mmCIF file of C-alpha atoms and ligand atoms in Angstrom:
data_model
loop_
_atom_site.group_PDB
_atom_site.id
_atom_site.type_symbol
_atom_site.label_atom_id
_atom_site.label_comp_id
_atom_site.label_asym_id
_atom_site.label_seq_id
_atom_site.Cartn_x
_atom_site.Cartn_y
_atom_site.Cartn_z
ATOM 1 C CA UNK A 27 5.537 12.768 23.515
ATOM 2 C CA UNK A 28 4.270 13.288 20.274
ATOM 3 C CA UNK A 29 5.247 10.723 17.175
ATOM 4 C CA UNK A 30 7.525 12.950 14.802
ATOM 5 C CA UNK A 31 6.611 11.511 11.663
ATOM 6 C CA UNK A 32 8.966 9.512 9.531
ATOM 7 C CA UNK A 33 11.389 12.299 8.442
ATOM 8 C CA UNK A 34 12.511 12.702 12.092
ATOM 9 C CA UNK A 35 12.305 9.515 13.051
ATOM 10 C CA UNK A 36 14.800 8.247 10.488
ATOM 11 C CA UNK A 37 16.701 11.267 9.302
ATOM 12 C CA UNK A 38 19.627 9.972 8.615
ATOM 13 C CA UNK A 39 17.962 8.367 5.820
ATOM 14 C CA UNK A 40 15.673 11.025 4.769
ATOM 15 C CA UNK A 41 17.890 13.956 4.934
ATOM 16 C CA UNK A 42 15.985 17.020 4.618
ATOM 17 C CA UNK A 43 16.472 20.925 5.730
ATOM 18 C CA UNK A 44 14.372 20.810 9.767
ATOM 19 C CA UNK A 45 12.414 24.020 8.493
ATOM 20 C CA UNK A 46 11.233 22.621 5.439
ATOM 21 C CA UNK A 47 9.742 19.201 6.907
ATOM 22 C CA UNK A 48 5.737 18.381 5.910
ATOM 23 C CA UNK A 49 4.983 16.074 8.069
ATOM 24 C CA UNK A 50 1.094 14.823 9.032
ATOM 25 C CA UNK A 51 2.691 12.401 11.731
ATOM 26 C CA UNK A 52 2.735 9.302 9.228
ATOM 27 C CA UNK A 53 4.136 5.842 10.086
ATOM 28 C CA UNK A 54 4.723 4.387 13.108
ATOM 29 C CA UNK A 55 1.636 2.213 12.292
ATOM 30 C CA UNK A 56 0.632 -1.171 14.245
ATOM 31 C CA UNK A 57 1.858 -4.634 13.656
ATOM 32 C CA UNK A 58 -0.730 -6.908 14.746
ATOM 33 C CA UNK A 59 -0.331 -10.594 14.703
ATOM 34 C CA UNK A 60 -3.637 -12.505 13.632
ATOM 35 C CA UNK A 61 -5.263 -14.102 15.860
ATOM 36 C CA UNK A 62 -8.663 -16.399 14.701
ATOM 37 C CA UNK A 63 -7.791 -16.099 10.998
ATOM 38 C CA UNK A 64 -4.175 -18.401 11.223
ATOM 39 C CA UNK A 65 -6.434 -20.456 13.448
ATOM 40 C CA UNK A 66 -9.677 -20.958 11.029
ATOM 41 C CA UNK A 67 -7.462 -21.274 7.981
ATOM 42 C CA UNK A 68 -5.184 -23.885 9.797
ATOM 43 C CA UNK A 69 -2.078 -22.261 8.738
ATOM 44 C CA UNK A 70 1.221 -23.100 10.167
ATOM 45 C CA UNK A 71 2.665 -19.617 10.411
ATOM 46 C CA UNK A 72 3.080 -16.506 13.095
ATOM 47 C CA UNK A 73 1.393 -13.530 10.681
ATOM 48 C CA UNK A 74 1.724 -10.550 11.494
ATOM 49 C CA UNK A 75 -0.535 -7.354 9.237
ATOM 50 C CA UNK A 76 0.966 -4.224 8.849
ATOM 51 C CA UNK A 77 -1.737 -1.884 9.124
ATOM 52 C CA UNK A 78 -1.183 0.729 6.432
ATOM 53 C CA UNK A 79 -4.243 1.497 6.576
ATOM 54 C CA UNK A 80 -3.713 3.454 9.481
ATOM 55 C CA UNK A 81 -1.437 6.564 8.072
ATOM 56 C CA UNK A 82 -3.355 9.938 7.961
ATOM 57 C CA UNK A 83 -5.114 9.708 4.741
ATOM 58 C CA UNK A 84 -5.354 5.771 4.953
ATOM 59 C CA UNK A 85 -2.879 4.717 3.414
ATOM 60 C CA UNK A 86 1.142 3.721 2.829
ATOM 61 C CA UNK A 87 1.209 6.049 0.273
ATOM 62 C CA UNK A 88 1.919 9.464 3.028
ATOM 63 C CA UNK A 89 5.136 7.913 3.628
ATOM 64 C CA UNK A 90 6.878 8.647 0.444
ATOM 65 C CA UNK A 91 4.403 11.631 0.216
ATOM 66 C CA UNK A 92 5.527 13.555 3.461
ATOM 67 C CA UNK A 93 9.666 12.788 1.884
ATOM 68 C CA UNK A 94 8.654 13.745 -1.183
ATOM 69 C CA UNK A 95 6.654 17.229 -0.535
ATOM 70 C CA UNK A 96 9.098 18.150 2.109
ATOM 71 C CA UNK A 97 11.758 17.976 -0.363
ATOM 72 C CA UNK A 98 9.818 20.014 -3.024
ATOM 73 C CA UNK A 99 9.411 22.406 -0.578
ATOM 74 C CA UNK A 100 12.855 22.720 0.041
ATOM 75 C CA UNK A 101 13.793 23.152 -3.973
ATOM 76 C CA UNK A 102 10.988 25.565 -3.619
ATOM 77 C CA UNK A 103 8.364 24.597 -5.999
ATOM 78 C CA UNK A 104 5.313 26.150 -5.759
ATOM 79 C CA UNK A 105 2.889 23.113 -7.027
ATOM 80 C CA UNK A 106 3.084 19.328 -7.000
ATOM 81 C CA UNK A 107 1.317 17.051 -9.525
ATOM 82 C CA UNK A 108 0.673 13.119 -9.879
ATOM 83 C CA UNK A 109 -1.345 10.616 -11.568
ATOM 84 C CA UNK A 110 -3.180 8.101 -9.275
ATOM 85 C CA UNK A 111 -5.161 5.018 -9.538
ATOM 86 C CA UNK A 112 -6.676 7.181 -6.004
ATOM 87 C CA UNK A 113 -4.395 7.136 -2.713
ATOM 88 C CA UNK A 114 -0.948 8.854 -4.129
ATOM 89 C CA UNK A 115 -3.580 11.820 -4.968
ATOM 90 C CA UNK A 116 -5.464 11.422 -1.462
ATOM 91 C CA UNK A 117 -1.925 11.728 0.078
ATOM 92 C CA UNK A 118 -0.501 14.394 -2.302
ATOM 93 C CA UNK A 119 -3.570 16.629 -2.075
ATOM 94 C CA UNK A 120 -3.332 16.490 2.491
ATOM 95 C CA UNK A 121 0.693 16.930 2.141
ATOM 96 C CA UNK A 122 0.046 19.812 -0.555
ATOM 97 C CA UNK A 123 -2.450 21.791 1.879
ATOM 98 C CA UNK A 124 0.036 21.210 4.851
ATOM 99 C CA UNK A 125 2.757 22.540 2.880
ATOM 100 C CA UNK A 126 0.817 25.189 1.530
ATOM 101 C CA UNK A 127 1.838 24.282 -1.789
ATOM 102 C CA UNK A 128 -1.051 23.643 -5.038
ATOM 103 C CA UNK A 129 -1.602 20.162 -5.913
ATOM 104 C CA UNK A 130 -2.485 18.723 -9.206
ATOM 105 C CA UNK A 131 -4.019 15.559 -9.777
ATOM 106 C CA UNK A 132 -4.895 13.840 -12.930
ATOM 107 C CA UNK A 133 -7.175 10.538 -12.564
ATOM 108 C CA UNK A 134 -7.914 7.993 -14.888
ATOM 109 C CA UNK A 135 -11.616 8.117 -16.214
ATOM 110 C CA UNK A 136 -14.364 6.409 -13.774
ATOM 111 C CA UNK A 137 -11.764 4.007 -12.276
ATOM 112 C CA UNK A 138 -10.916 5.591 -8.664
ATOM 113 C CA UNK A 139 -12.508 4.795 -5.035
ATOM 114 C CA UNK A 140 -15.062 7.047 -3.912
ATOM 115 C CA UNK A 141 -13.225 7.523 -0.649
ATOM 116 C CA UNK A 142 -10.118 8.341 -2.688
ATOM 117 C CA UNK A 143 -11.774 11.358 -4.992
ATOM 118 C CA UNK A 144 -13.490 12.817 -1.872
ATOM 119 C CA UNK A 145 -10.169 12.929 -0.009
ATOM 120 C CA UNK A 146 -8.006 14.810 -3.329
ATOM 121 C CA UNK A 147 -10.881 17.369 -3.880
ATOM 122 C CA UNK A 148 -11.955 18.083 -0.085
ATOM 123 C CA UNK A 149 -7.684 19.176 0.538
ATOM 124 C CA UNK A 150 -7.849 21.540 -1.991
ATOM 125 C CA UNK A 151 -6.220 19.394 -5.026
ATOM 126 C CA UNK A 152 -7.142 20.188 -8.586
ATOM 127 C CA UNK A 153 -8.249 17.348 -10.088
ATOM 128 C CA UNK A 154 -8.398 16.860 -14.206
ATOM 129 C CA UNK A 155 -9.449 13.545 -15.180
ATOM 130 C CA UNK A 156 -8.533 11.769 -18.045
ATOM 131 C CA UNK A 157 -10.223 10.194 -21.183
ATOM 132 C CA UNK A 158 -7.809 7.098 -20.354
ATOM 133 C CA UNK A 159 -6.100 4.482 -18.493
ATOM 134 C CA UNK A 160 -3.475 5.128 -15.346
ATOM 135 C CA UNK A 161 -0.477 4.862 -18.020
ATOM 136 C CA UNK A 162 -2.027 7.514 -20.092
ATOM 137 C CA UNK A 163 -2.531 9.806 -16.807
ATOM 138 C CA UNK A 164 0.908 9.088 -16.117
ATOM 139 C CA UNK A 165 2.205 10.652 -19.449
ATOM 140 C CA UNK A 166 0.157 13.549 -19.240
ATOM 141 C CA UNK A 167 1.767 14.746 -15.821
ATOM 142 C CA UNK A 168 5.519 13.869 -16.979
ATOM 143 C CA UNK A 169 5.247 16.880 -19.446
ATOM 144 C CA UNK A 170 3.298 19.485 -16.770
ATOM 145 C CA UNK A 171 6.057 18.249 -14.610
ATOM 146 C CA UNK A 172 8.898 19.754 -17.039
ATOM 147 C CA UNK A 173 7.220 22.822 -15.689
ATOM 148 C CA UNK A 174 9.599 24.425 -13.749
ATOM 149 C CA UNK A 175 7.606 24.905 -10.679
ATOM 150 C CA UNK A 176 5.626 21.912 -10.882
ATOM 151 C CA UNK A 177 7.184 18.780 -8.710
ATOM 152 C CA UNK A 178 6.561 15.216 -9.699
ATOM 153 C CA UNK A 179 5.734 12.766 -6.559
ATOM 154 C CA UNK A 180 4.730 9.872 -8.585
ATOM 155 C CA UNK A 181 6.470 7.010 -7.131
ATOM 156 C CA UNK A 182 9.338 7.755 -10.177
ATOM 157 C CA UNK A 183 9.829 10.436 -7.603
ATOM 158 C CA UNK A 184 13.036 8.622 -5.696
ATOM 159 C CA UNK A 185 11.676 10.328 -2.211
ATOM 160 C CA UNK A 186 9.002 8.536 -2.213
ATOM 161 C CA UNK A 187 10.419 5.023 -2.046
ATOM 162 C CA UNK A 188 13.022 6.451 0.212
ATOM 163 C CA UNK A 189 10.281 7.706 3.032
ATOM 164 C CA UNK A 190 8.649 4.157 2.399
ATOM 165 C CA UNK A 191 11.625 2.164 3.423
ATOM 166 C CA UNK A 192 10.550 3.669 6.790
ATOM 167 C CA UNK A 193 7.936 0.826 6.929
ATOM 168 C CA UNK A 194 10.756 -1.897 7.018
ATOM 169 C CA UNK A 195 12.608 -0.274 9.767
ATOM 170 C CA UNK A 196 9.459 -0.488 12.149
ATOM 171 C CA UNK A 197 8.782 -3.906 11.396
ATOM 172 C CA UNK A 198 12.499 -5.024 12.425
ATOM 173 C CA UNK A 199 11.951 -2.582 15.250
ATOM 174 C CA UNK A 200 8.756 -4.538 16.636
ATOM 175 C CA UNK A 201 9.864 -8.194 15.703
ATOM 176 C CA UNK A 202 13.879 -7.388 16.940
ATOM 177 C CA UNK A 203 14.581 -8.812 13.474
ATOM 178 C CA UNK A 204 13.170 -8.946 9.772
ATOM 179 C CA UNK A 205 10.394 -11.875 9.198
ATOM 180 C CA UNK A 206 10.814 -14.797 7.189
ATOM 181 C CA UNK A 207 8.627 -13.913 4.732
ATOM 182 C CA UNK A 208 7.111 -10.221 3.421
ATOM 183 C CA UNK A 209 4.182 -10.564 1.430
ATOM 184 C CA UNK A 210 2.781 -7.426 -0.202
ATOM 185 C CA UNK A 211 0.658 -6.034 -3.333
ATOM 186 C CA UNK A 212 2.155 -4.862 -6.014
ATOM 187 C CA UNK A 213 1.124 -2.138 -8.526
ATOM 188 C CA UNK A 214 3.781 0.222 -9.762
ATOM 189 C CA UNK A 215 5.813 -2.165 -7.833
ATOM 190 C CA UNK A 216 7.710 0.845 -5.491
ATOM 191 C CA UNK A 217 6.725 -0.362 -2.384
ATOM 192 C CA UNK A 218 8.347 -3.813 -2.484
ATOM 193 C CA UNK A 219 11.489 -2.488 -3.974
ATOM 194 C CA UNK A 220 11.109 0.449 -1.003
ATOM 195 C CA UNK A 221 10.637 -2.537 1.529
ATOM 196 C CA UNK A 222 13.330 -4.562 0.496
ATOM 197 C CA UNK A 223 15.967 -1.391 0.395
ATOM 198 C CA UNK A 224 14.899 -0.645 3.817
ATOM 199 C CA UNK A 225 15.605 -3.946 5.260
ATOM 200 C CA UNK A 226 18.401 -4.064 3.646
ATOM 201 C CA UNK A 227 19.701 -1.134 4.891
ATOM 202 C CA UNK A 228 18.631 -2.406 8.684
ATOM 203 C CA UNK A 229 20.508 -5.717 8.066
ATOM 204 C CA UNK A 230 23.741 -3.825 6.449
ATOM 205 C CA UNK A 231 23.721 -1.605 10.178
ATOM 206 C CA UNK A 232 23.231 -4.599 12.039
ATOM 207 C CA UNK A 233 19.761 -4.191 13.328
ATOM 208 C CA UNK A 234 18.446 -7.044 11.798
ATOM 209 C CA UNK A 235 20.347 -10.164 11.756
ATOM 210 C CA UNK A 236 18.557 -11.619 8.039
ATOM 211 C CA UNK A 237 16.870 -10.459 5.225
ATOM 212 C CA UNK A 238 13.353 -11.438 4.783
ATOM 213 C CA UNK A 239 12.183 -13.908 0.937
ATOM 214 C CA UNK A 240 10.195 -10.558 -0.755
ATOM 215 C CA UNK A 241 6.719 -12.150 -2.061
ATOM 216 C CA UNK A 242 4.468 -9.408 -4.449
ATOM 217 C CA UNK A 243 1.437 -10.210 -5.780
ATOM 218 C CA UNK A 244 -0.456 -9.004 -8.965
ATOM 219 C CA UNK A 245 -4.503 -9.109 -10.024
ATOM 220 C CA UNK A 246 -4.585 -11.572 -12.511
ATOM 221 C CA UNK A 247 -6.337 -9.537 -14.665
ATOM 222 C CA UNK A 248 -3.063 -6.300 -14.079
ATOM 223 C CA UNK A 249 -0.331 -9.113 -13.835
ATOM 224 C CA UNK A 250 2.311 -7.873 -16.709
ATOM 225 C CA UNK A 251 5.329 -8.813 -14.203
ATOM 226 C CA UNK A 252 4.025 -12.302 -14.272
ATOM 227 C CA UNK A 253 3.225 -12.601 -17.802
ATOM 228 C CA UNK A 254 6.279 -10.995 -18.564
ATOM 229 C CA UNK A 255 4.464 -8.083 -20.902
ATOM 230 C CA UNK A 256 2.746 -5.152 -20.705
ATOM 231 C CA UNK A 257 -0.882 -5.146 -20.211
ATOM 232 C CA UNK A 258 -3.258 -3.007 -22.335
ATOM 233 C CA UNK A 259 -6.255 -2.973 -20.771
ATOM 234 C CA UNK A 260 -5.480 -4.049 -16.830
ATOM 235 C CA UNK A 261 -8.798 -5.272 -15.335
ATOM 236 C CA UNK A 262 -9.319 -6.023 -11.426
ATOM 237 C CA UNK A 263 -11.613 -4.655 -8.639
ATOM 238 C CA UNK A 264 -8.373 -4.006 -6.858
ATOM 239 C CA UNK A 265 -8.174 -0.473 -8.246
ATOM 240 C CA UNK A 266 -5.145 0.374 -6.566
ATOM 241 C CA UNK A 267 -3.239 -2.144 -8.387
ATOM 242 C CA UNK A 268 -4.705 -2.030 -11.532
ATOM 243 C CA UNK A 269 -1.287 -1.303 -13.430
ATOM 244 C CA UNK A 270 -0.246 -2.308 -16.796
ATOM 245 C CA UNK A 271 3.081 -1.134 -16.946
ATOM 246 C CA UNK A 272 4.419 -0.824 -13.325
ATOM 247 C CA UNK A 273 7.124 2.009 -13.374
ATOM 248 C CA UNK A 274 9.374 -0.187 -10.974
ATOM 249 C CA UNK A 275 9.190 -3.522 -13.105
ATOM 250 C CA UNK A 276 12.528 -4.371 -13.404
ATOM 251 C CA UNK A 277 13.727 -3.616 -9.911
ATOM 252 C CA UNK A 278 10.739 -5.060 -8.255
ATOM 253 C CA UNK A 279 12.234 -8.243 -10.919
ATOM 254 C CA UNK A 280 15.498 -7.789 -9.077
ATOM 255 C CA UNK A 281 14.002 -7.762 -5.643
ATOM 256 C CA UNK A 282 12.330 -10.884 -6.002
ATOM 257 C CA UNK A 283 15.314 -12.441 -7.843
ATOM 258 C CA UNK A 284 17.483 -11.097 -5.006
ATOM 259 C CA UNK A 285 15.386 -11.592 -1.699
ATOM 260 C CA UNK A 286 15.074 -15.713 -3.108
ATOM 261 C CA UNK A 287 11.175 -14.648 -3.375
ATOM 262 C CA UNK A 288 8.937 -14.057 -6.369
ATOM 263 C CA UNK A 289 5.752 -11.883 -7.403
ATOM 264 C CA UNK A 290 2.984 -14.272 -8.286
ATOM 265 C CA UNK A 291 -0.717 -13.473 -9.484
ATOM 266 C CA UNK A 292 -4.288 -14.293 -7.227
ATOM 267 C CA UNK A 293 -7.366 -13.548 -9.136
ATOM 268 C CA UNK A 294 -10.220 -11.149 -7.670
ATOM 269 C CA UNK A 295 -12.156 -14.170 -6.333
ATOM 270 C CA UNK A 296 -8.942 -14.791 -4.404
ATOM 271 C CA UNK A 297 -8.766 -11.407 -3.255
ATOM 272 C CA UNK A 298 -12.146 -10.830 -2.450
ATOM 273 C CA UNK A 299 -11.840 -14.104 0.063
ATOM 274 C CA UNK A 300 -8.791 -12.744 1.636
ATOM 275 C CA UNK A 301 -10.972 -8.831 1.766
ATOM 276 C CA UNK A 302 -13.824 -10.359 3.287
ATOM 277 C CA UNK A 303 -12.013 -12.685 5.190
ATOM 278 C CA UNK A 304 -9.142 -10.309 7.114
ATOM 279 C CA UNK A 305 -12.559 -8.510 8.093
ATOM 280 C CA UNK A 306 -14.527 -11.080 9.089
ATOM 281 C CA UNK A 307 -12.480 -13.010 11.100
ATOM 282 C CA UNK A 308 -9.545 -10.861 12.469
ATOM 283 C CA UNK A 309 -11.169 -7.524 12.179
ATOM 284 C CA UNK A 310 -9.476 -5.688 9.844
ATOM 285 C CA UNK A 311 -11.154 -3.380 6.464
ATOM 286 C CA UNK A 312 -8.685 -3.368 4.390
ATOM 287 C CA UNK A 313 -9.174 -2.270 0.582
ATOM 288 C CA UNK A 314 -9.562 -4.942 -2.220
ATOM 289 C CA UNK A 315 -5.744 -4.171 -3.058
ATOM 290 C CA UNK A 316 -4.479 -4.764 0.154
ATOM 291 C CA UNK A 317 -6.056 -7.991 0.441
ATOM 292 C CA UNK A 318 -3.823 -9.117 -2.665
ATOM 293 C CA UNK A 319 -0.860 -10.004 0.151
ATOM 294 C CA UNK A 320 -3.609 -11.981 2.003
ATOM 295 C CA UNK A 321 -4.487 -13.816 -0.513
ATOM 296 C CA UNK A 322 -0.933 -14.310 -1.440
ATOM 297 C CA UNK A 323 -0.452 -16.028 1.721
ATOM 298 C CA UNK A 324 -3.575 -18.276 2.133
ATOM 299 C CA UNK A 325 -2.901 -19.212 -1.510
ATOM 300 C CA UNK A 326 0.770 -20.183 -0.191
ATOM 301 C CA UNK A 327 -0.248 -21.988 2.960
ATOM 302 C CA UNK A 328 -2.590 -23.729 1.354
ATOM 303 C CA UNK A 329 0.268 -25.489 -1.043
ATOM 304 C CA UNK A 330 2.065 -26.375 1.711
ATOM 305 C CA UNK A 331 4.662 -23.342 1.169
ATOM 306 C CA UNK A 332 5.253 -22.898 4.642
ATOM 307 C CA UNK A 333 7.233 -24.291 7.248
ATOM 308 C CA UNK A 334 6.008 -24.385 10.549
ATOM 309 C CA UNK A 335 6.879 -21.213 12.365
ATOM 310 C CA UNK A 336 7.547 -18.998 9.594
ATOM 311 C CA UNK A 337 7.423 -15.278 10.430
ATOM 312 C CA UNK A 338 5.190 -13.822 7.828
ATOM 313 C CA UNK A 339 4.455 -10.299 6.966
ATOM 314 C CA UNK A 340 1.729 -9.043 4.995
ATOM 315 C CA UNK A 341 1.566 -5.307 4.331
ATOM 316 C CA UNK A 342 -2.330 -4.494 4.123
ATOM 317 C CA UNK A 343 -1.558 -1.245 1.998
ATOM 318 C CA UNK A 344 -4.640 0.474 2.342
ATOM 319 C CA UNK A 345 -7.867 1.211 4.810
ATOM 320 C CA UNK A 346 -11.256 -0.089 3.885
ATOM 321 C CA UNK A 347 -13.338 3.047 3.661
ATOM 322 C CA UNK A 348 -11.405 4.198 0.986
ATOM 323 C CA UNK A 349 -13.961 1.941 -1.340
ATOM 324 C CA UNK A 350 -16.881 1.669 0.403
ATOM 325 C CA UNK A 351 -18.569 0.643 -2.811
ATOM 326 C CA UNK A 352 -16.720 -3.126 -2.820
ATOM 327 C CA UNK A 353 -17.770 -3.522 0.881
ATOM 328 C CA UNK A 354 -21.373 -3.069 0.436
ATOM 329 C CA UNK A 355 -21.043 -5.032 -2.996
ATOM 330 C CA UNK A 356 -19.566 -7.780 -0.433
ATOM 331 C CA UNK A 357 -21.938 -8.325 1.864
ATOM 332 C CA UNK A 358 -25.261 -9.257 2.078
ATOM 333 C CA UNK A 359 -28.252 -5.905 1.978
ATOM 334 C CA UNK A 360 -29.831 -5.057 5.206
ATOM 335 C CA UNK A 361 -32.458 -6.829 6.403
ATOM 336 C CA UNK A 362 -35.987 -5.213 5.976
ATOM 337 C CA UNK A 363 -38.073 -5.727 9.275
ATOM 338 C CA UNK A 364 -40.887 -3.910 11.105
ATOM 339 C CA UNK A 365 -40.011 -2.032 14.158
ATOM 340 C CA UNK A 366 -40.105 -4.195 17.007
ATOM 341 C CA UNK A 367 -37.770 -6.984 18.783
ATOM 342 C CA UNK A 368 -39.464 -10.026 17.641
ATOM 343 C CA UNK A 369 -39.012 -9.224 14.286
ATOM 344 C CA UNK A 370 -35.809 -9.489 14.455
ATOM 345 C CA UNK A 371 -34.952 -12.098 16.770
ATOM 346 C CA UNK A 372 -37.118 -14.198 14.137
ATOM 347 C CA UNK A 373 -33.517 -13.505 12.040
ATOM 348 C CA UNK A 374 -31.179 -14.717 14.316
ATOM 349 C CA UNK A 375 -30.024 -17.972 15.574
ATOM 350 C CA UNK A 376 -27.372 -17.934 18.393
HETATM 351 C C1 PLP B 401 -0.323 2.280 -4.314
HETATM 352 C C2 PLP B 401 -0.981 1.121 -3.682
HETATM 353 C C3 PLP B 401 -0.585 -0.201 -3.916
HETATM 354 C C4 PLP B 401 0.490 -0.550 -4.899
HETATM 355 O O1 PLP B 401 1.764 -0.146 -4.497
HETATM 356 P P1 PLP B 401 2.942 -0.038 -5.581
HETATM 357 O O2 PLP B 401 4.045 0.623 -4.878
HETATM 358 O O3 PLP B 401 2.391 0.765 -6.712
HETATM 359 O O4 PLP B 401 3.243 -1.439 -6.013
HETATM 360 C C5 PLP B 401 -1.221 -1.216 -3.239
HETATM 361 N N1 PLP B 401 -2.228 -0.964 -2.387
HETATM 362 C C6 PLP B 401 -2.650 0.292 -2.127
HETATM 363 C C7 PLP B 401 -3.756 0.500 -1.175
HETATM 364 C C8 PLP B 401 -2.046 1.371 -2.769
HETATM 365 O O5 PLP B 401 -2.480 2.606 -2.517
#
C-alpha cells in the first residue's frame, strides 16, 4: 500500500478537511544506524541518522510544507509566499504546484544552493530576490502576506512545526521509545522546538516511555542563541542555517532548558569534517547544514560527553545535491589521464 503522507498518517494531530490535503507522500523517511563511522571515530554510542534528506524535494522542510499548504488551501487562499535561505522555497514552490495554488518566493541576494533555486523556479514559484540578508527577506514577505489571499508558510506559520513533529513520532516508532540524545541543526530554530513537541506529545500518550536531552547546534559564524544576541551579518557555508535572528529563539531557549540539553556552536571546519565525513565513511550526502548535528556529536564524544550506550539521534536535515557547489569544493579535482588502463592504475594503490 501506498505511504499516505504525514497528514494521514497522524491526523489526529494535523487535523485538516480529507478533500483539501496536499500531500507529495513526505515523511516516513529511514533511520539508519551508522555503521563504520561510530567505529573509525571510536565513539561509545548507538547513532542512529535521520535521513531528511530523503523527503520529496530533499529535505525536512515538506513536512511542515504539505500541513501548511493543505491548510491554506482549506482557508482558500489563492497564493502562498516565504522567504528562504533555499529549501522552505524548494518545498513551498512543489506543494504550491500540487495544490495548484501560486507561490512566491523572495531569496536573499547570492546566498542560496544551486540545487535549491533550480528546484523553486523549475515548480513554477516566482522568485524576487532581495538586495539583503534572510532577515530582510523575511520582512518583506510579512507585509505581502497581510494580503488577503496571500498565505505565509514561513516556519512563523504554526502548521509547519506542527507537520514536523511528525518526524519525532517515527523515530519513537522505529526505536519503540525516544533516544537518549537528539542532536540537530538549528537555524530559525522550528525544527527542534517541532521535535521536542512531538516527543512530547508521544511520551504524554504513552508511546514513548522518556523524553530524549534536545542538543541544537549553530555555525559559529550564525550563532546569536549562543552568544545570546542578534547577529548582523551571519557568515557560514552552512547556508541553510545562516540565521541571525532565528524566529523560534526563545522557545528553542526553552526546549533546551526543558529537555536538560543545550544548543552549542561548531565552526565550518567542524562541519565540513562531519560533511565529508558522514559521506565518506557511512555513505551519506548530506548538505553542509545538516552536518552541523554531526559535528555536534563527534565534538561531544570526543569530550567524553557520552556514556556508553547512549541512543543518539542526529537529524541530517537536508540531501547533498542540494549544494553541489560545497561537494566539489570538498574534494579533490578529477584526475587528468590519457585514455588507457595503465594510466590509471599508475594512480592507484590497493
Ligand atoms: C531549514 C533547515 C535547517 C534549519 O532548521 P530550523 O528549523 O530553521 O532551525 C537546517 N538544515 C536544513 C537542510 C534546512 O533546510
Amino acid at each position: 500500500m501506498l505511504y499516505p503522507g504525514i497528514i494521514k498518517k497522524y491526523l489526529d494531530f494535523l487535523p485538516v478537511a480529507e478533500t483539501s490535503i496536499v500531500t507529495l507522500h513526505e515523511g516516513n523517511t529511514p533511520l539508519f544506524e551508522s555503521q563504520r563511522l561510530v567505529k573509525e571515530l571510536k565513539l561509545p554510542i548507538k547513532l542512529f541518522y535521520k535521513l531528511e534528506g530523503l523527503n520529496p524535494t530533499g529535505s525536512f522542510k515538506d513536512r511542515g510544507m504539505t500541513y501548511a499548504v493543505s491548510k491554506a488551501h482549506e482557508a482558500g487562499f489563492k497564493a502562498v509566499i516565504c522567504a528562504s535561505t533555499g529549501n522552505t522555497s524548494a518545498a513551498a514552490a512543489a506543494y504550491a504546484a500540487r495544490a495548484g495554488m501560486q507561490a512566491l518566493v523572495v531569496i536573499p541576494k547570492g546566498k542560496v544552493a544551486l540545487g535549491k533555486l533550480a528546484q523553486a523556479q523549475i515548480h513554477g514559484a516566482k522568485v524576487f530576490q532581495v538586495d539583503g540578508n534572510f532577515d530582510q527577506a523575511l520582512n518583506v514577505v510579512k507585509e505581502v502576506a497581510e494580503h488577503p489571499k496571500v498565505s505565509l508558510v514561513n516556519s512563523i506559520n504554526p502548521y509547519r512545526l506542527m507537520g514536523q513533529q511528525s518526524a519525532a513520532f517515527e523515530i519513537v516508532e522505529s526505536l519503540g521509545d525516544a533516544p537518549d540524545y537528539h542532536f540537530i541543526p538549528v537555524g530559525n530554530a522550528g525544527n527542534i522546538v517541532a521535535y521536542w513537541r512531538g516527543y512530547k506529545k508521544f511520551y504524554e500518550i504513552a508511546k514513548a516511555k522518556k523524553l530524549p536531552k534536545m542538543c541544537g547546534f549553530q555555525a559559529a559564524g550564525a550563532a546569536p542563541i549562543v552568544e545570546g544576541h542578534v547577529i548582523e551579518h551571519p557568515e557560514t557555508v552552512a547556508t541553510a542555517i545562516r540565521i541571525g535572528n532565528p524566529a523560534n529563539w526563545k522557545f528553542a531557549e526553552e526546549v533546551a532548558a526543558e529537555s536538560q540539553g543545550f544548543i552549542k556552536a561548531v565552526t565550518d571546519e567542524e562541519i565540513l569534517d562531519a560533511y565529508r565525513k558522514v559521506a565518506q565513511i557511512d555513505g551519506y550526502f548530506c548538505e553542509p547544514a545538516s552536518a552541523a548535528s554531526l559535528a555536534g556529536v563527534i565534538k561531544m564524544a570526543q569530550s567524553g560527553f557520552f556514556k556508553s550506550g547512549d541512543t543518539v539521534v542526529c537529524t541530517l536535515t537536508g540531501h547533498g545535491l542540494k549544494d553541489p557547489d560545497q561537494a566539489i569544493q570538498q574534494s579533490p579535482p578529477p584526475i587528468p589521464i590519457s585514455a588507457d588502463a595503465q594510466a590509471l592504475l599508475k594512480h592507484i594503490n590497493l
